[in-house]
Each structure stands twice: as structure tokens, then as C-alpha cells.
Short mmCIF file of C-alpha atoms in Angstrom, two decimals:
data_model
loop_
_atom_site.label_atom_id
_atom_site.label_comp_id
_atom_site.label_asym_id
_atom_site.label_seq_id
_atom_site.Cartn_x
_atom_site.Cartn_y
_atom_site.Cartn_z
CA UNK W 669 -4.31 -90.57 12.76
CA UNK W 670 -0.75 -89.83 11.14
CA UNK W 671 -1.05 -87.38 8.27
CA UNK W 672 0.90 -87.90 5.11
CA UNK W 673 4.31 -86.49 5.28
CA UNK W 674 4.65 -82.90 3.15
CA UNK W 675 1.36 -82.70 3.49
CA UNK W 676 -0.08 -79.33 3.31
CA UNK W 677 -2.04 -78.06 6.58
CA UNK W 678 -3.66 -74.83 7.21
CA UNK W 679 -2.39 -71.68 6.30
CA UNK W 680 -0.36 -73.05 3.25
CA UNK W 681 2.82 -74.39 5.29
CA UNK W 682 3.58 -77.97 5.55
CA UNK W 683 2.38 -79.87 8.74
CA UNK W 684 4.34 -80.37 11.76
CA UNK W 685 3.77 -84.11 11.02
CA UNK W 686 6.43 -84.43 8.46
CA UNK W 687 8.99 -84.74 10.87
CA UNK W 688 9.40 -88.07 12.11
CA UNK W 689 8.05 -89.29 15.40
CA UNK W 690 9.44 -91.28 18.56
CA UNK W 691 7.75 -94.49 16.98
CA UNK W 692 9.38 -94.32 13.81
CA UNK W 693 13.23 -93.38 15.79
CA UNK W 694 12.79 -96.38 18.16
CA UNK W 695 11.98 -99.02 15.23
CA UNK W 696 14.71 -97.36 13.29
CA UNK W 697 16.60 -98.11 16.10
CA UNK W 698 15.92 -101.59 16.11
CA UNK W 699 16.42 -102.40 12.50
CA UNK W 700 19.53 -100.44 12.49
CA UNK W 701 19.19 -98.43 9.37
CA UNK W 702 18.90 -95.19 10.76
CA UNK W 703 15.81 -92.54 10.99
CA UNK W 704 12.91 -93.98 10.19
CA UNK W 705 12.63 -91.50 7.09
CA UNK W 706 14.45 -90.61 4.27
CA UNK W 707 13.99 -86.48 3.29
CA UNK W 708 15.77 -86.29 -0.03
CA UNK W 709 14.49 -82.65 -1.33
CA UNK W 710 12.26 -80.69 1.41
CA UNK W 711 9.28 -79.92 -0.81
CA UNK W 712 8.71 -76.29 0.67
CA UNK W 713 11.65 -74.46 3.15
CA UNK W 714 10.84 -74.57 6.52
CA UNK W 715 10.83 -71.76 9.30
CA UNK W 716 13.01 -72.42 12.10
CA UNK W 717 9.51 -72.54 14.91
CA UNK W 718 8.90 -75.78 12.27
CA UNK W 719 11.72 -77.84 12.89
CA UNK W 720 11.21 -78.26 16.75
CA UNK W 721 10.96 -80.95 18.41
CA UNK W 722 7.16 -83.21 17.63
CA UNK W 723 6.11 -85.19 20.93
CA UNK W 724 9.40 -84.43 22.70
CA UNK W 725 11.55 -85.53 20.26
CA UNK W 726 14.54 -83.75 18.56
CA UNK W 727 15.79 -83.10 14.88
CA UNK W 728 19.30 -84.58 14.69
CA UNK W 729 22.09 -82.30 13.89
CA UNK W 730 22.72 -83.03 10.21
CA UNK W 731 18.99 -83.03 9.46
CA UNK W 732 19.41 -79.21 10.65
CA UNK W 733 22.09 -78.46 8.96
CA UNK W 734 21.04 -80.04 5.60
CA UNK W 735 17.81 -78.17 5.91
CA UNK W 736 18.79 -75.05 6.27
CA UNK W 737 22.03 -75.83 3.72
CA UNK W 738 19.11 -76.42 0.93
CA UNK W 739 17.08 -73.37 2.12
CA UNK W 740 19.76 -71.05 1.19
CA UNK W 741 20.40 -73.07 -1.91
CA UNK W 742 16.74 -72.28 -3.06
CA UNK W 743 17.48 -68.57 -2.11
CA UNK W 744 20.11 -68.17 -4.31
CA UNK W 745 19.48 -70.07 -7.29
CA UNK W 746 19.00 -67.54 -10.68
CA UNK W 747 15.31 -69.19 -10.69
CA UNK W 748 14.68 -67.78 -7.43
CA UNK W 749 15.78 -64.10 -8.16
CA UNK W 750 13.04 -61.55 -8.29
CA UNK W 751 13.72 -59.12 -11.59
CA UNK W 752 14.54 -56.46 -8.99
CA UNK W 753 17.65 -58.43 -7.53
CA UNK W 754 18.33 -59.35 -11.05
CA UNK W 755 18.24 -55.90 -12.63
CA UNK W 756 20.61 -54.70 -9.38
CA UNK W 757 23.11 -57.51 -10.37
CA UNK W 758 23.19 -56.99 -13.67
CA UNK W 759 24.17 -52.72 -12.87
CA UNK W 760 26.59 -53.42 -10.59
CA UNK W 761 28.26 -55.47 -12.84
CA UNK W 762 28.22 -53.09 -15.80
CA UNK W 763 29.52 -50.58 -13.45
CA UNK W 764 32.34 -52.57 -12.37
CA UNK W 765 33.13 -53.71 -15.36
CA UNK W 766 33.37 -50.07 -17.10
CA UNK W 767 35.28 -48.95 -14.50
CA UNK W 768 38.10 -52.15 -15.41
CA UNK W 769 37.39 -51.16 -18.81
CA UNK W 770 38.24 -46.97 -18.54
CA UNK W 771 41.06 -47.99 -15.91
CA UNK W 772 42.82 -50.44 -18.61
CA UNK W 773 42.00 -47.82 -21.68
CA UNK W 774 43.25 -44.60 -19.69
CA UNK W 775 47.07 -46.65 -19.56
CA UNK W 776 47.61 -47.04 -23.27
CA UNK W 777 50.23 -44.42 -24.51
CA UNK W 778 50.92 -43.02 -28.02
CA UNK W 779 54.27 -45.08 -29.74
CA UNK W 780 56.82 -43.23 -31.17
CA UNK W 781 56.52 -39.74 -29.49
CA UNK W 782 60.11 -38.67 -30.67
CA UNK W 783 60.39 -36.16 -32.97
CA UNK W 784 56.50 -34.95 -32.89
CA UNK W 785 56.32 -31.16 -32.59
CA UNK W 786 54.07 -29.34 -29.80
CA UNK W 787 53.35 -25.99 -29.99
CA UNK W 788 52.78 -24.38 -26.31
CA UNK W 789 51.13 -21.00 -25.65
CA UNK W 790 52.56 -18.58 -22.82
CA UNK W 791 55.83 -20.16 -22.09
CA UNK W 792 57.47 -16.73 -20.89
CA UNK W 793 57.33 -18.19 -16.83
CA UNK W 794 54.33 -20.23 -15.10
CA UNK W 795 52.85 -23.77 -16.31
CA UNK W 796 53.77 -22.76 -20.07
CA UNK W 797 57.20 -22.49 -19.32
CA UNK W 798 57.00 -25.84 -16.79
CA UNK W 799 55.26 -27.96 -19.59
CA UNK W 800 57.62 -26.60 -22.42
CA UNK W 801 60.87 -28.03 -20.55
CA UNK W 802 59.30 -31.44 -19.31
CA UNK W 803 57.79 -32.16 -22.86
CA UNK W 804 61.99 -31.41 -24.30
CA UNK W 805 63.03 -33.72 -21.94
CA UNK W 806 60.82 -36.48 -23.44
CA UNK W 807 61.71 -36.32 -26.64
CA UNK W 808 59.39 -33.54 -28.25
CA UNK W 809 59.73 -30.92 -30.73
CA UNK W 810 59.01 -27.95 -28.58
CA UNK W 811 58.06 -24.94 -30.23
CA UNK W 812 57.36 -22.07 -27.06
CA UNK W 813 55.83 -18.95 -27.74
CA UNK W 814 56.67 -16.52 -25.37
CA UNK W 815 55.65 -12.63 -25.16
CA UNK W 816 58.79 -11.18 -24.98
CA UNK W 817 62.48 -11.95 -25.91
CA UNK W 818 63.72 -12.05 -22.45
CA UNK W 819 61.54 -14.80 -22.05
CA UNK W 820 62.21 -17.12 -24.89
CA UNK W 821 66.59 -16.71 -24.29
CA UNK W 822 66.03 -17.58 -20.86
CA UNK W 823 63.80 -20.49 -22.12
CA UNK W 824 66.26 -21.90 -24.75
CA UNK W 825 69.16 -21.61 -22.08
CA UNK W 826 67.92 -24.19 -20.00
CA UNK W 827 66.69 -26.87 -22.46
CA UNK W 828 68.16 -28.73 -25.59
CA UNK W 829 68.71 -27.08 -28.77
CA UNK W 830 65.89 -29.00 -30.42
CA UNK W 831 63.47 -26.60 -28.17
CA UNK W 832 62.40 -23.52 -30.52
CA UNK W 833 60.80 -20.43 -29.67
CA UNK W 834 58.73 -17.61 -31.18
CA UNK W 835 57.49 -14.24 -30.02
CA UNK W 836 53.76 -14.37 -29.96
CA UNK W 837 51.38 -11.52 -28.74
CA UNK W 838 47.55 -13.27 -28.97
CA UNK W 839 45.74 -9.62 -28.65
CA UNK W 840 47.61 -8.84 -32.59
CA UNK W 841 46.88 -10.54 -35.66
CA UNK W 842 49.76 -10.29 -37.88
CA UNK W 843 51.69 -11.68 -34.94
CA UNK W 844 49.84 -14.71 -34.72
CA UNK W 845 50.49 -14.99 -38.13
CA UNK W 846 54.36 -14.98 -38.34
CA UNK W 847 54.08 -17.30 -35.35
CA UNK W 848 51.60 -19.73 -37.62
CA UNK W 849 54.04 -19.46 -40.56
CA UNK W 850 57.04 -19.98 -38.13
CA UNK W 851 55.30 -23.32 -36.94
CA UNK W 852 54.52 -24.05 -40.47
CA UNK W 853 58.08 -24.00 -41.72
CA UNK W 854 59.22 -25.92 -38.18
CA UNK W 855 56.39 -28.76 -39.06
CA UNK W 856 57.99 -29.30 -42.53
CA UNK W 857 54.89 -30.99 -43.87
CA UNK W 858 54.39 -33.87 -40.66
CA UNK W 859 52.28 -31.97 -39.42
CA UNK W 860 51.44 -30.33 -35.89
CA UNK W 861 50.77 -33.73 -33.16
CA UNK W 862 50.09 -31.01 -29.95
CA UNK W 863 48.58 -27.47 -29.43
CA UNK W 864 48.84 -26.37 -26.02
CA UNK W 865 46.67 -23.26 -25.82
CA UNK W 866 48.04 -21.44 -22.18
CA UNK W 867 46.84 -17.96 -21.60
CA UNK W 868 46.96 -17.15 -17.79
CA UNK W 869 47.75 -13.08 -18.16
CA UNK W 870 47.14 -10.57 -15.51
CA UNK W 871 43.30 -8.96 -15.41
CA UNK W 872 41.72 -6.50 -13.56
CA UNK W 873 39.83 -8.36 -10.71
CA UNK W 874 37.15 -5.83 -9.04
CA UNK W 875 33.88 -5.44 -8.80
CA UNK W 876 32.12 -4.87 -12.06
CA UNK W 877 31.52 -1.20 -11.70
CA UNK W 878 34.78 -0.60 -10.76
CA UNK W 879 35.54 -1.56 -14.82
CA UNK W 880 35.35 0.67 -17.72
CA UNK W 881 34.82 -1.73 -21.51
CA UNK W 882 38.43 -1.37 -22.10
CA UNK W 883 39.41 -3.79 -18.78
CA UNK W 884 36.95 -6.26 -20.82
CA UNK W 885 38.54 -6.21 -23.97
CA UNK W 886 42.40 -5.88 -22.86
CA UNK W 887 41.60 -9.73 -21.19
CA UNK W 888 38.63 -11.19 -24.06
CA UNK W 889 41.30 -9.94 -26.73
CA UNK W 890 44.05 -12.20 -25.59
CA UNK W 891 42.48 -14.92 -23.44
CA UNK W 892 39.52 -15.83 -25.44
CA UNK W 893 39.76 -14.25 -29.51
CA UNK W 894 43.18 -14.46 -29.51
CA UNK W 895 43.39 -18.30 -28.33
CA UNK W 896 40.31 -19.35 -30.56
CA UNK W 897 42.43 -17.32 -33.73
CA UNK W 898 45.43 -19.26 -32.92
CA UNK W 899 43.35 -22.59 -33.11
CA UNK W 900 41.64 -21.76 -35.99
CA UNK W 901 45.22 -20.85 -38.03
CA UNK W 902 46.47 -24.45 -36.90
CA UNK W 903 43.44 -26.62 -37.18
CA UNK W 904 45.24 -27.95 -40.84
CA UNK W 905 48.30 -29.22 -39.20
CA UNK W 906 46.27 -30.56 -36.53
CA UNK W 907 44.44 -32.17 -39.11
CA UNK W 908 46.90 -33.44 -40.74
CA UNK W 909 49.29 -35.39 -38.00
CA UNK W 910 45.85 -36.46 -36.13
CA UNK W 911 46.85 -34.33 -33.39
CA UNK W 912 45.24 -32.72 -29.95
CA UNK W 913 44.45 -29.71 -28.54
CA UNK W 914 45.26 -28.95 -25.04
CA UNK W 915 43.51 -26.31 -23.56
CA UNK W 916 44.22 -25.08 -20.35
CA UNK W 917 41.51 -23.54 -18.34
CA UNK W 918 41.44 -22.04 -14.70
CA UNK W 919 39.23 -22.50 -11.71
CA UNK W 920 37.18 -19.84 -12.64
CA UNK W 921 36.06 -21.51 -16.10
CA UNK W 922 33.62 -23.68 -13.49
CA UNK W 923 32.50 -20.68 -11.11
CA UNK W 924 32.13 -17.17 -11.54
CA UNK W 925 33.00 -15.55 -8.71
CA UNK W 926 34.85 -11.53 -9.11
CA UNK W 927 34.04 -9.43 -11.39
CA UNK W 928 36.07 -8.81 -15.15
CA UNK W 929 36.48 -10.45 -18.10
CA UNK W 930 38.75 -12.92 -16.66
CA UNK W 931 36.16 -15.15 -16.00
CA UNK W 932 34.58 -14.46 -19.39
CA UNK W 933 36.96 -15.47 -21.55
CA UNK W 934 37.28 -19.22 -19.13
CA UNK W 935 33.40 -19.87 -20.15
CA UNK W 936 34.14 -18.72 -23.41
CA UNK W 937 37.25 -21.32 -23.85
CA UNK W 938 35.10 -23.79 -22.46
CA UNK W 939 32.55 -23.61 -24.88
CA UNK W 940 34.84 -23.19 -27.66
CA UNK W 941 36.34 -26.40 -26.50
CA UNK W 942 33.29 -28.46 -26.37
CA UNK W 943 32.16 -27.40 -29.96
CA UNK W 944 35.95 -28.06 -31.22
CA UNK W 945 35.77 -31.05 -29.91
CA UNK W 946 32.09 -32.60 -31.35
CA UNK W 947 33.62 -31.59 -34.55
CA UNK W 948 37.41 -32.25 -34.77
CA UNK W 949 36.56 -35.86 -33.99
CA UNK W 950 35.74 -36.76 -37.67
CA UNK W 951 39.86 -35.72 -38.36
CA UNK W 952 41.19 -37.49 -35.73
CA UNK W 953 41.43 -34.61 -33.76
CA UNK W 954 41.33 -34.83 -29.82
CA UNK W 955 40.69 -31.49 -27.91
CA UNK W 956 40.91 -32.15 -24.30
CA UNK W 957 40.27 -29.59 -21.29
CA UNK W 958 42.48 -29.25 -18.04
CA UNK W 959 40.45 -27.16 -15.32
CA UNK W 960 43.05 -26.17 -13.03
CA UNK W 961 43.17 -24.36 -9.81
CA UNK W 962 44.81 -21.56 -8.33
CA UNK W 963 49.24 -22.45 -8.43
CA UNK W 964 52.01 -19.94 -7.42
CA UNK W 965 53.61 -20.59 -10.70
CA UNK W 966 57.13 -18.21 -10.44
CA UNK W 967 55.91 -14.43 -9.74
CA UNK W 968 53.24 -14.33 -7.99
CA UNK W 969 50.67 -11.70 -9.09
CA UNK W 970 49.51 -10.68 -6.06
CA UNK W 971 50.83 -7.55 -6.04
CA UNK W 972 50.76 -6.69 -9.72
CA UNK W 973 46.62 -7.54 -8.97
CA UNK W 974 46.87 -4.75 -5.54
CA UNK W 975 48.25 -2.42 -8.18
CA UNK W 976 45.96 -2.84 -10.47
CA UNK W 977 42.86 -2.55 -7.26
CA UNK W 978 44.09 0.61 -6.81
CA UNK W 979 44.32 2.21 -9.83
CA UNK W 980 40.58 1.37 -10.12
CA UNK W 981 39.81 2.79 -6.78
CA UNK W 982 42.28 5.87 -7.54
CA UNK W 983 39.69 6.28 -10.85
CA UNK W 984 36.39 5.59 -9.55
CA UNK W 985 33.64 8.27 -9.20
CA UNK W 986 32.99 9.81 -5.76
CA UNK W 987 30.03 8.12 -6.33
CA UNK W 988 30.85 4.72 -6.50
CA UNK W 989 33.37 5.34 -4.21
CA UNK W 990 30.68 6.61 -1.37
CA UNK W 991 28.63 3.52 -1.92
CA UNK W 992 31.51 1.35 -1.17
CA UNK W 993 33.51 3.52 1.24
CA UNK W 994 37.09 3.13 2.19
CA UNK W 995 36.63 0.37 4.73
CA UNK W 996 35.41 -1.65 2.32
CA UNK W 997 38.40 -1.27 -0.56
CA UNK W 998 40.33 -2.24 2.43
CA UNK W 999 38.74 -4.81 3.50
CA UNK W 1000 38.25 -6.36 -0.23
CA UNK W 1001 42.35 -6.28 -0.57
CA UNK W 1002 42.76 -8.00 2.19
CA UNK W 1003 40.51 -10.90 1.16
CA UNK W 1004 42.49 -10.54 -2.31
CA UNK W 1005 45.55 -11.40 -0.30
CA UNK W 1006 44.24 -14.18 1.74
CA UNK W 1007 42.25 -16.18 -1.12
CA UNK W 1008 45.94 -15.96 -2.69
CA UNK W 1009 47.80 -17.70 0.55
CA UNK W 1010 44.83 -19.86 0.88
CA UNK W 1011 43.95 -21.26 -2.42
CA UNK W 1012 47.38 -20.79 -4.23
CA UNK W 1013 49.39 -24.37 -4.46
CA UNK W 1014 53.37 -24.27 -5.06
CA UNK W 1015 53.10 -27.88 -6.54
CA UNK W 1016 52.36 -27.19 -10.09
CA UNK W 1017 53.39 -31.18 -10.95
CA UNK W 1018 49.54 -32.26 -10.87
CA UNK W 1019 48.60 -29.40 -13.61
CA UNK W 1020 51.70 -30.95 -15.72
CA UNK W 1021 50.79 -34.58 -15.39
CA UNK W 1022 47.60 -33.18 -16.35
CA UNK W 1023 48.48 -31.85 -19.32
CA UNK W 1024 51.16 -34.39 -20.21
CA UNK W 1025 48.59 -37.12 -20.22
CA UNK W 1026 45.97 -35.42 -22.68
CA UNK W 1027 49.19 -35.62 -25.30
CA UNK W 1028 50.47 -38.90 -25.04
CA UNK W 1029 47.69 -40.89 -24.05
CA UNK W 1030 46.02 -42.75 -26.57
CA UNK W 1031 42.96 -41.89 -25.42
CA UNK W 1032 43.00 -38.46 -23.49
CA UNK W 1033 40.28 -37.81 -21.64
CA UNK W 1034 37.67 -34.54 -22.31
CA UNK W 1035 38.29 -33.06 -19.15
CA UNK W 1036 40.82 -33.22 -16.28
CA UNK W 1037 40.92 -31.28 -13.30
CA UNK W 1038 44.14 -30.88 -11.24
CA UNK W 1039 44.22 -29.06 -8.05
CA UNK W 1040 42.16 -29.72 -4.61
CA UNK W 1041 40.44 -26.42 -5.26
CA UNK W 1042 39.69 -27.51 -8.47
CA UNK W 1043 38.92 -31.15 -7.91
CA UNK W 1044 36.48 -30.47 -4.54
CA UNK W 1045 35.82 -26.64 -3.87
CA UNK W 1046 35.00 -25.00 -7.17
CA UNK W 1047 33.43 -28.18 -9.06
CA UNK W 1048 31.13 -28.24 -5.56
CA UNK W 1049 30.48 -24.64 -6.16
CA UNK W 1050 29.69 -25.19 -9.67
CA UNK W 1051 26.96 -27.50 -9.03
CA UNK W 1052 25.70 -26.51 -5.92
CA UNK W 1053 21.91 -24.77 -6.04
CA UNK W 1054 22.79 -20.78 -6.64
CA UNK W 1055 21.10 -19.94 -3.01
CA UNK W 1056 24.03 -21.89 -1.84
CA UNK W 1057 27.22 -20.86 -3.75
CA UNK W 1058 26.15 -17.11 -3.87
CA UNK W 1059 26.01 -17.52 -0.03
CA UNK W 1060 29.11 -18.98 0.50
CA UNK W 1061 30.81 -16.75 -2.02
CA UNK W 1062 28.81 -13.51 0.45
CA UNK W 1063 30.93 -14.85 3.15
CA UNK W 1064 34.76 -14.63 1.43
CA UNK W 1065 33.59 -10.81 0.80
CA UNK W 1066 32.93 -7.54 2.41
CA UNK W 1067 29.82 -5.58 2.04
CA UNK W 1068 29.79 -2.14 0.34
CA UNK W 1069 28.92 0.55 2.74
CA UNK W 1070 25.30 1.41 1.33
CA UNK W 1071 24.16 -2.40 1.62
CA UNK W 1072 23.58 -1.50 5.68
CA UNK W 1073 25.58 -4.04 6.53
CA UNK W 1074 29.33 -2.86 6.02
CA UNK W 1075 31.04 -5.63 7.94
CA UNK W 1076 33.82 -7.45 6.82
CA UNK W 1077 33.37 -11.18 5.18
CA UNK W 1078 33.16 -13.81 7.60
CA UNK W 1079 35.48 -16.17 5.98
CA UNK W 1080 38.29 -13.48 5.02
CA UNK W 1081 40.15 -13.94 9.01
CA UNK W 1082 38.91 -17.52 9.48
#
């Protein structure tokens, strides 16, 4: 006996009956009009083993086709979505979408930059110096303060005369405050639009007990109070013109690696940065952070830092000078030199795009990081579980000569 097409056999999947049989072809054949049935919506999707051939005979081609066309309909229709696939849609998306969004928001650009008045830290040589002669070539008031004399004629001899500059030594007070009342008096009531805050002296870069409190405080006096006492002089023009703060923060704000108070006073600009910048948003007031990495910006230090290794070494107890032995100090200055010609990039343009950005974008970003060091190397090392860094960071180093293992660091001759 025939069973009812769609009908429902055992195990919950429609019988093998509903397709149409020789009998019904052949008198569809006589009357002319086609298969002898009609399917206008399959009731249930069928598995491929289903639409075989019943009693010999087989499916036509469009039947097929129209089948499996409907199948995938049913798939994808919204009603057919579990809330899994839905919820997966929906976050993919949002994340494209915010990603349109922060691409289309990081292009707008302040109007009418002419005539606004930045005031740059540590313009003597280096990025300071860089940034101070790009921003006068856009149109800005530059106000440079530079350490020395020397540096601030050989600044103003090479830009336009609307380019000022100021002596300014961070580690004394009443010097920061001539150079607050000079910037003052340059403002003339608009206000202050930039503060660049650039601090990138030489330290002492040895291992801790190589360092007597003094080596802290000649680098924590000018790279970290000195900085933060700057800020806090110029935080009412800042407030006033709606300006932004531009600190500029090496590789070793993200990853402590030598010893000093180099690395100190990084953390400590970081934090003072993220606190400024919770705060300073009620003014108007944008404080953004660029973590740079290591650039040969004019001089290189290397040798100054050499120096500076052996004057510690020179001063050392015999002591601490046993439980190191000579071999190491040796060994340590040569890694010194080839982290330098390693790391060290001559292409300083990122770290002024960089820093460029954060003041004319309308909305500068909280942090940027410029350099592959920077971008890849440190930020990895930052993160990365402290098993891990500390024994990569072994590796670029010799071993002191009572540790038993007074070999040099593995990755110092790769």
C-alpha cells in the first residue's frame, strides 16, 4: 500500500515514499503535464542517502537542485540561528564596526593650528630638538628649552624667528620658574595648546650595587620631579587653551631591565601620566603617552655610558669587585655596546609622527608606541610571565663570578 507523501516513518525522518514512483512518471508522461507530483515547500530537509532513486527510478535534476537550494535557505534564515551563532554575529560585527569607527575618529585634525604655542622639553640635540624644528615648520609657536646656551643659538639658527628658546635646568627650581614666567609672558593670555615633556639625559646604567643614592637622585631629580614640577607650574595655561600634554617615555617605562634610577623615573612618568590624565579630562585637557624605543638621536651615548661603567668599577669595593671579577665588567661592556648597535634605530621619523599626532589630532590617543623594539620586543617582555622575561633578560647578560657560573651571556655574540 502507498503511504501518504511527507509522511513521517520511523526514526522521525520522512519516508522514502514521498518521492514519486515509476507509476506516477509514466502517467505523467502520458497526460503531458509533467511529474506526477507537485513539491512546493519540502516539509522537513532531506539527507542526501534520501533522495535516491525509489524502485529504480531517478530524481530529476532540478528537483535536486531545488531541494538542496531550500535546504540551505532553511539553514540560514535568522529563525534558524542558534543564540550561539547569533551572539558570534552580533561580536564580530561590533568589532568591525569599532574598528571603522576608531580608524575614521583617529583622521580628524585640530583647525587652525597657526599661531598656537608648544612648549618642548630637552631641545639641546635628540628628538627634542627634531620635534622643535618640524612643529616651526607647521606653523607653531615653538618655545624650546634647552640646557645650555650653545644649544638654544644653534637651535634658533636653523629655524624661523617665530621659534623661541629658554634655558631650563629640570633638577633647579627657580629655573623652572623663570622658564614658567618666560612661557607665561610668550602665551600673552591664549594660553599654552602643547607641553612636550622630553627628558632623555645620561644615567648611570650598572648593576644596582654598583650605585651609591646620589646616582638615584642626580636621574629622579631631573627625569621624574623635575618633569612632574614643570607640569604642575603649566597645568593653568593648559587649562586654559584646552591643551595636551605630551609625554615622552622610553622603552624602559614598559620593562625594567639594568639597574639605576633611569628606569625609575619611566614608571614614575607613567604613572604620573595616567593620574594626569583621569583628571585633566574635566578641563579639556588631553595627556597622551609616546613609549619609544631605543634611537641614535645625534651623539650617541655610548661612550659617555662606558665612561660612566668605569668610574663605577674604578669606585667599587674590593668586595664587590671580587664577587663580580674582571671578566665579568668586561664582558657586561661589551653587551652595553652591542644592545646599543642592536636595538638603537637612526630613523627617529616614527617617534616624531608619534608625537606630532598626539598634538594635532583631535582625538590623540593615550598611548603610542613607536619603534620595533618598542612596538614587539619590550611590550612582549612586559607582559610575558616573569619566569620568562627574567630568563630571556639572563641570556643578554654575564654572570658575576661568585654565581658559579661566570660565563658570558648567550645572546651578547649571537
Amino acid at each position: 500500500m502507498a503511504e501518504v507523501p511527507g509522511q513521517v516513518g520511523v526514526g522521525g525522518q520522512q519516508n522514502i515514499a514521498s518521492v514519486p514512483r515509476r507509476a506516477d512518471f509514466r502517467e505523467a508522461s502520458r497526460s503531458k503535464t509533467g511529474p506526477g507530483f507537485d513539491v512546493q515547500q519540502p516539509q522537513t530537509t532531506q539527507s542526501a542517502s534520501q533522495l535516491q532513486v525509489q524502485e529504480g527510478c531517478k530524481i530529476p535534476a532540478e528537483q535536486l537542485v531545488s531541494t538542496w537550494r531550500y535546504r540551505l535557505s532553511l539553514q540560514m534564515s535568522p529563525q534558524n540561528l542558534s543564540f550561539s551563532d547569533s551572539l558570534h554575529i552580533a561580536i564580530l560585527a561590533s568589532i568591525f564596526s569599532l574598528i571603522i569607527y576608531w580608524l575614521i575618529r583617529d583622521r580628524y585634525r585640530v583647525r587652525n593650528l597657526s599661531g598656537k604655542h608648544v612648549f618642548i622639553t630637552g631641545c639641546d640635540t635628540g628628538l627634542g630638538n627634531s620635534l622643535a624644528k618640524w612643529l616651526d615648520k607647521r606653523g607653531f609657536c615653538v618655545i624650546a628649552a634647552c640646557a645650555t646656551e650653545k644649544g638654544g643659538q644653534e637651535l634658533q639658527s636653523c629655524s624661523s624667528p617665530s621659534l623661541k628658546t629658554v634655558n631650563l635646568n629640570l633638577a633647579d627650581s627657580n629655573s623652572i620658574a623663570r622658564a614658567v614666567g618666560f612661557v607665561t609672558e610668550e602665551t600673552a593670555g591664549k594660553g599654552l595648546f602643547g607641553l612636550v615633556c622630553n627628558a632623555e639625559g645620561t644615567a648611570p646604567v650598572a648593576p644596582t650595587d654598583w650605585l651609591r643614592i646620589e646616582d638615584f637622585h642626580s636621574v629622579l631629580d631631573v627625569n621624574l620631579l623635575g618633569l612632574t614640577e614643570i607640569t604642575l607650574k603649566l597645568l593653568p595655561l593648559l587649562k586654559k587653551a584646552e591643551g595636551r600634554v605630551v609625554n615622552l617615555i622610553n622603552a624602559k617605562g614598559l620593562m625594567a631591565f639594568v639597574g639605576g634610577g633611569y628606569s625609575l623615573s619611566k614608571w614614575g612618568m607613567e604613572a604620573f601620566s595616567d593620574t594626569l590624565r583621569i583628571e585633566m579630562q574635566h578641563f579639556g585637557v588631553k595627556v597622551s603617552v609616546v613609549e619609544h624605543g631605543f634611537f641614535k638621536a645625534g651623539v650617541v651615548n655610548s661612550d659617555i655610558t662606558e665612561k660612566c661603567l668605569f668610574r663605577l668599577w674604578n669606585g667599587l669595593t674590593p668586595e664587590i669587585r671580587d664577587s663580580y671579577g674582571e671578566e665579568y665588567f668586561v664582558e657586561y661592556v661589551k653587551a652595553q655596546r652591542s644592545s646599543v648597535r642592536r636595538l638603537c634605530d637612526h630613523d627617529i621619523s616614527s617617534v616624531i609622527k608619534c608625537m606630532e599626532h598626539a598634538l594635532i589630532a583631535k582625538y590623540p590617543r593615550t598611548r603610542y608606541r613607536a619603534g620595533w623594539d618598542a612596538k614587539f620586543f619590550w611590550l612582549f617582555l612586559s607582559y610575558a610571565p616573569s619566569c620568562l622575561s627574567d630568563m630571556l633578560l639572563r641570556m643578554m647578560f654575564p654572570a658575576p663570578a661568585d654565581s658559579g657560573r661566570s660565563v658570558p651571556g648567550v645572546l651578547i655574540n649571537v
